[in-house]
Amino acid sequence: MNETKPFQLSKSTGNVGLDFINSANFHRTENHQEWFNSEMDVLKWANYTGIIVEEDSGSAMNLAEIIELREVMYRLAIHAIKRTIATADDSRTFNEWIKHAQKHTEVTQNEAGVFEKKLIGAGGLTKIAYIVVLAFGDLIMSKTIQKVKQCQSSRCEWLFIDQTKNQSKQWCSMKACGNREKAKRFYHSTKK
């Protein structure tokens, strides 16, 4: 898998919380692939996905904390998909994040009269964390979580929302994983 995959497919899952989780592959295994190797990588990812964060906006968070948050969210997502019970530690940690994010959330009205959530008093990595936590929290408590799947490619474990009519999508992206898996299957079928 090449290094640019997160940026090629960002915004493809339908939920910025899932996009955030997909900033790594093979979470906590020997094949782990990490795309957040610096705080600047997180800021670049956020700006690419539409989360506007100024580089010098300051944050009380560091890279290790943002990665640990992502891993908690990954484990919760897997439990939600499989409908198994998450650990008390992961649930408690995520609930603390939700509480902090909600303390910094206001409902405002823009110039067009549309109401929207707005984060106040949070910058840098903290702002990114709050945005992804709120989006992911909304997702895991909605019926849409039943449409979340994990890519079936042997080289990928990304999460995505299956928006197909018959819920038959197998890969995070046909372009990235589907074509490779189909080519691999074809190759093996012609070798017999």
CSV table of C-alpha atoms in Angstrom, one decimal:
chain,number,residue,atom,x,y,z
A,1,MET,CA,0.0,0.0,0.0
A,2,ASN,CA,1.5,3.3,-0.9
A,3,GLU,CA,1.9,6.3,1.5
A,4,THR,CA,-0.6,8.5,-0.3
A,5,LYS,CA,-3.6,6.3,0.2
A,6,PRO,CA,-5.1,8.2,3.1
A,7,PHE,CA,-5.0,11.4,1.0
A,8,GLN,CA,-6.2,9.8,-2.2
A,9,LEU,CA,-9.3,8.4,-0.4
A,10,SER,CA,-9.9,10.9,2.4
A,11,LYS,CA,-13.5,11.9,2.6
A,12,SER,CA,-14.5,8.6,0.9
A,13,THR,CA,-16.1,6.9,3.9
A,14,GLY,CA,-19.0,9.2,4.4
A,15,ASN,CA,-17.9,10.1,8.0
A,16,VAL,CA,-14.9,12.1,9.0
A,17,GLY,CA,-14.5,9.9,12.1
A,18,LEU,CA,-14.1,6.8,9.9
A,19,ASP,CA,-11.7,8.8,7.7
A,20,PHE,CA,-9.7,9.6,10.8
A,21,ILE,CA,-9.6,5.9,11.9
A,22,ASN,CA,-8.4,5.0,8.3
A,23,SER,CA,-5.2,7.1,8.9
A,24,ALA,CA,-3.6,3.8,9.8
A,25,ASN,CA,-3.8,0.3,8.5
A,26,PHE,CA,-3.5,-3.0,10.5
A,27,HIS,CA,-4.0,-1.3,13.8
A,28,ARG,CA,-1.6,-2.6,16.5
A,29,THR,CA,-0.3,-5.5,14.5
A,30,GLU,CA,3.2,-6.3,13.2
A,31,ASN,CA,2.0,-5.1,9.8
A,32,HIS,CA,0.9,-1.7,11.1
A,33,GLN,CA,1.0,1.1,8.7
A,34,GLU,CA,1.0,4.6,10.1
A,35,TRP,CA,0.4,7.9,8.2
A,36,PHE,CA,0.5,10.2,11.3
A,37,ASN,CA,4.2,10.4,11.9
A,38,SER,CA,4.2,14.0,13.1
A,39,GLU,CA,1.7,16.6,14.2
A,40,MET,CA,2.1,18.2,10.8
A,41,ASP,CA,0.9,15.0,9.1
A,42,VAL,CA,-2.3,15.2,11.2
A,43,LEU,CA,-2.8,18.9,10.3
A,44,LYS,CA,-2.3,18.1,6.6
A,45,TRP,CA,-4.8,15.3,6.8
A,46,ALA,CA,-7.3,17.5,8.5
A,47,ASN,CA,-7.0,20.4,6.0
A,48,TYR,CA,-7.3,17.9,3.1
A,49,THR,CA,-10.5,16.4,4.6
A,50,GLY,CA,-12.0,19.9,5.1
A,51,ILE,CA,-11.2,20.5,8.7
A,52,ILE,CA,-9.6,23.9,8.7
A,53,VAL,CA,-7.0,24.2,11.3
A,54,GLU,CA,-4.3,26.8,11.3
A,55,GLU,CA,-0.8,25.5,11.8
A,56,ASP,CA,0.0,27.8,14.7
A,57,SER,CA,-3.5,27.6,16.4
A,58,GLY,CA,-2.1,25.7,19.4
A,59,SER,CA,-3.2,22.6,21.1
A,60,ALA,CA,-2.9,20.9,24.4
A,61,MET,CA,-2.7,17.6,22.6
A,62,ASN,CA,0.3,15.8,21.2
A,63,LEU,CA,0.7,13.2,18.5
A,64,ALA,CA,0.7,10.2,20.9
A,65,GLU,CA,-2.7,11.3,22.3
A,66,ILE,CA,-4.3,11.8,18.9
A,67,ILE,CA,-3.1,8.3,17.9
A,68,GLU,CA,-4.4,6.7,21.1
A,69,LEU,CA,-7.8,8.4,20.5
A,70,ARG,CA,-7.8,7.0,17.0
A,71,GLU,CA,-7.1,3.5,18.3
A,72,VAL,CA,-9.9,3.7,20.8
A,73,MET,CA,-12.3,4.8,18.0
A,74,TYR,CA,-11.1,1.9,15.9
A,75,ARG,CA,-11.8,-0.6,18.6
A,76,LEU,CA,-15.2,0.9,19.3
A,77,ALA,CA,-16.0,0.7,15.5
A,78,ILE,CA,-15.1,-2.9,15.3
A,79,HIS,CA,-17.3,-3.7,18.3
A,80,ALA,CA,-20.1,-1.7,16.8
A,81,ILE,CA,-19.8,-3.6,13.5
A,82,LYS,CA,-19.6,-7.0,15.2
A,83,ARG,CA,-22.2,-6.0,17.8
A,84,THR,CA,-19.9,-7.1,20.6
A,85,ILE,CA,-19.3,-5.3,23.9
A,86,ALA,CA,-16.4,-2.8,24.0
A,87,THR,CA,-14.1,-2.7,27.0
A,88,ALA,CA,-15.1,-0.4,29.9
A,89,ASP,CA,-11.8,1.5,29.4
A,90,ASP,CA,-12.5,2.3,25.7
A,91,SER,CA,-16.1,3.3,26.5
A,92,ARG,CA,-15.0,5.5,29.4
A,93,THR,CA,-12.2,7.1,27.3
A,94,PHE,CA,-14.5,7.9,24.4
A,95,ASN,CA,-17.2,9.3,26.7
A,96,GLU,CA,-14.6,11.6,28.3
A,97,TRP,CA,-13.7,12.8,24.8
A,98,ILE,CA,-17.4,13.4,24.0
A,99,LYS,CA,-17.9,15.4,27.2
A,100,HIS,CA,-14.9,17.6,26.4
A,101,ALA,CA,-16.0,18.1,22.8
A,102,GLN,CA,-19.5,19.0,23.8
A,103,LYS,CA,-18.3,21.6,26.3
A,104,HIS,CA,-16.6,23.4,23.3
A,105,THR,CA,-19.7,23.1,21.0
A,106,GLU,CA,-22.2,25.8,20.3
A,107,VAL,CA,-25.1,25.9,17.9
A,108,THR,CA,-24.8,29.0,15.7
A,109,GLN,CA,-26.6,30.4,12.7
A,110,ASN,CA,-24.7,31.4,9.6
A,111,GLU,CA,-25.5,34.3,7.3
A,112,ALA,CA,-27.9,32.1,5.3
A,113,GLY,CA,-29.9,31.4,8.4
A,114,VAL,CA,-28.8,27.8,8.6
A,115,PHE,CA,-28.1,26.4,12.1
A,116,GLU,CA,-24.8,24.5,12.6
A,117,LYS,CA,-22.5,23.2,15.3
A,118,LYS,CA,-19.4,25.3,15.9
A,119,LEU,CA,-16.4,24.5,18.0
A,120,ILE,CA,-15.2,27.3,20.2
A,121,GLY,CA,-12.0,27.6,22.2
A,122,ALA,CA,-10.3,24.6,20.6
A,123,GLY,CA,-7.4,24.7,18.2
A,124,GLY,CA,-4.8,22.5,16.5
A,125,LEU,CA,-5.0,18.8,17.3
A,126,THR,CA,-7.6,19.4,19.9
A,127,LYS,CA,-10.0,20.9,17.4
A,128,ILE,CA,-9.4,17.9,15.0
A,129,ALA,CA,-10.0,15.4,17.9
A,130,TYR,CA,-13.3,17.1,18.9
A,131,ILE,CA,-14.6,17.2,15.3
A,132,VAL,CA,-13.8,13.5,14.6
A,133,VAL,CA,-15.1,12.5,18.1
A,134,LEU,CA,-18.5,14.2,17.5
A,135,ALA,CA,-18.9,12.8,14.0
A,136,PHE,CA,-18.0,9.3,15.1
A,137,GLY,CA,-20.2,9.6,18.2
A,138,ASP,CA,-23.2,10.5,15.9
A,139,LEU,CA,-22.3,7.6,13.6
A,140,ILE,CA,-22.1,4.8,16.3
A,141,MET,CA,-25.4,5.9,17.8
A,142,SER,CA,-27.2,6.0,14.4
A,143,LYS,CA,-28.7,3.2,12.2
A,144,THR,CA,-26.0,4.0,9.7
A,145,ILE,CA,-23.5,2.0,11.9
A,146,GLN,CA,-25.3,-1.1,10.5
A,147,LYS,CA,-23.9,-0.2,7.1
A,148,VAL,CA,-20.3,0.2,8.2
A,149,LYS,CA,-18.0,-2.6,6.9
A,150,GLN,CA,-14.3,-3.4,6.9
A,151,CYS,CA,-12.5,-3.7,3.6
A,152,GLN,CA,-12.2,-7.4,2.5
A,153,SER,CA,-8.8,-6.9,0.8
A,154,SER,CA,-6.0,-8.9,2.4
A,155,ARG,CA,-3.9,-5.7,2.2
A,156,CYS,CA,-6.4,-3.3,3.8
A,157,GLU,CA,-8.6,-3.1,6.9
A,158,TRP,CA,-10.2,0.3,6.3
A,159,LEU,CA,-13.7,1.0,7.4
A,160,PHE,CA,-16.4,2.4,5.2
A,161,ILE,CA,-20.1,3.0,5.0
A,162,ASP,CA,-21.7,0.7,2.4
A,163,GLN,CA,-24.1,3.0,0.5
A,164,THR,CA,-25.0,0.4,-2.2
A,165,LYS,CA,-28.6,-0.6,-2.6
A,166,ASN,CA,-28.1,-4.3,-1.8
A,167,GLN,CA,-25.3,-3.8,0.8
A,168,SER,CA,-22.9,-5.8,-1.2
A,169,LYS,CA,-19.8,-3.6,-1.3
A,170,GLN,CA,-16.7,-5.5,-0.2
A,171,TRP,CA,-13.8,-3.0,-0.6
A,172,CYS,CA,-13.2,0.5,0.7
A,173,SER,CA,-12.6,1.6,-2.8
A,174,MET,CA,-12.9,-0.2,-6.1
A,175,LYS,CA,-10.0,1.9,-7.4
A,176,ALA,CA,-7.6,1.1,-4.6
A,177,CYS,CA,-8.5,-2.4,-3.3
A,178,GLY,CA,-11.2,-3.8,-5.5
A,179,ASN,CA,-9.2,-3.8,-8.7
A,180,ARG,CA,-6.2,-5.3,-7.0
A,181,GLU,CA,-8.3,-8.1,-5.4
A,182,LYS,CA,-10.1,-8.8,-8.7
A,183,ALA,CA,-6.8,-8.9,-10.6
A,184,LYS,CA,-5.3,-11.3,-7.9
A,185,ARG,CA,-8.3,-13.6,-8.1
A,186,PHE,CA,-8.1,-13.6,-11.9
A,187,TYR,CA,-4.4,-14.4,-11.8
A,188,HIS,CA,-4.9,-17.3,-9.4
A,189,SER,CA,-7.8,-18.7,-11.5
A,190,THR,CA,-5.7,-18.7,-14.7
A,191,LYS,CA,-2.8,-20.4,-12.9
A,192,LYS,CA,-4.9,-23.6,-12.2
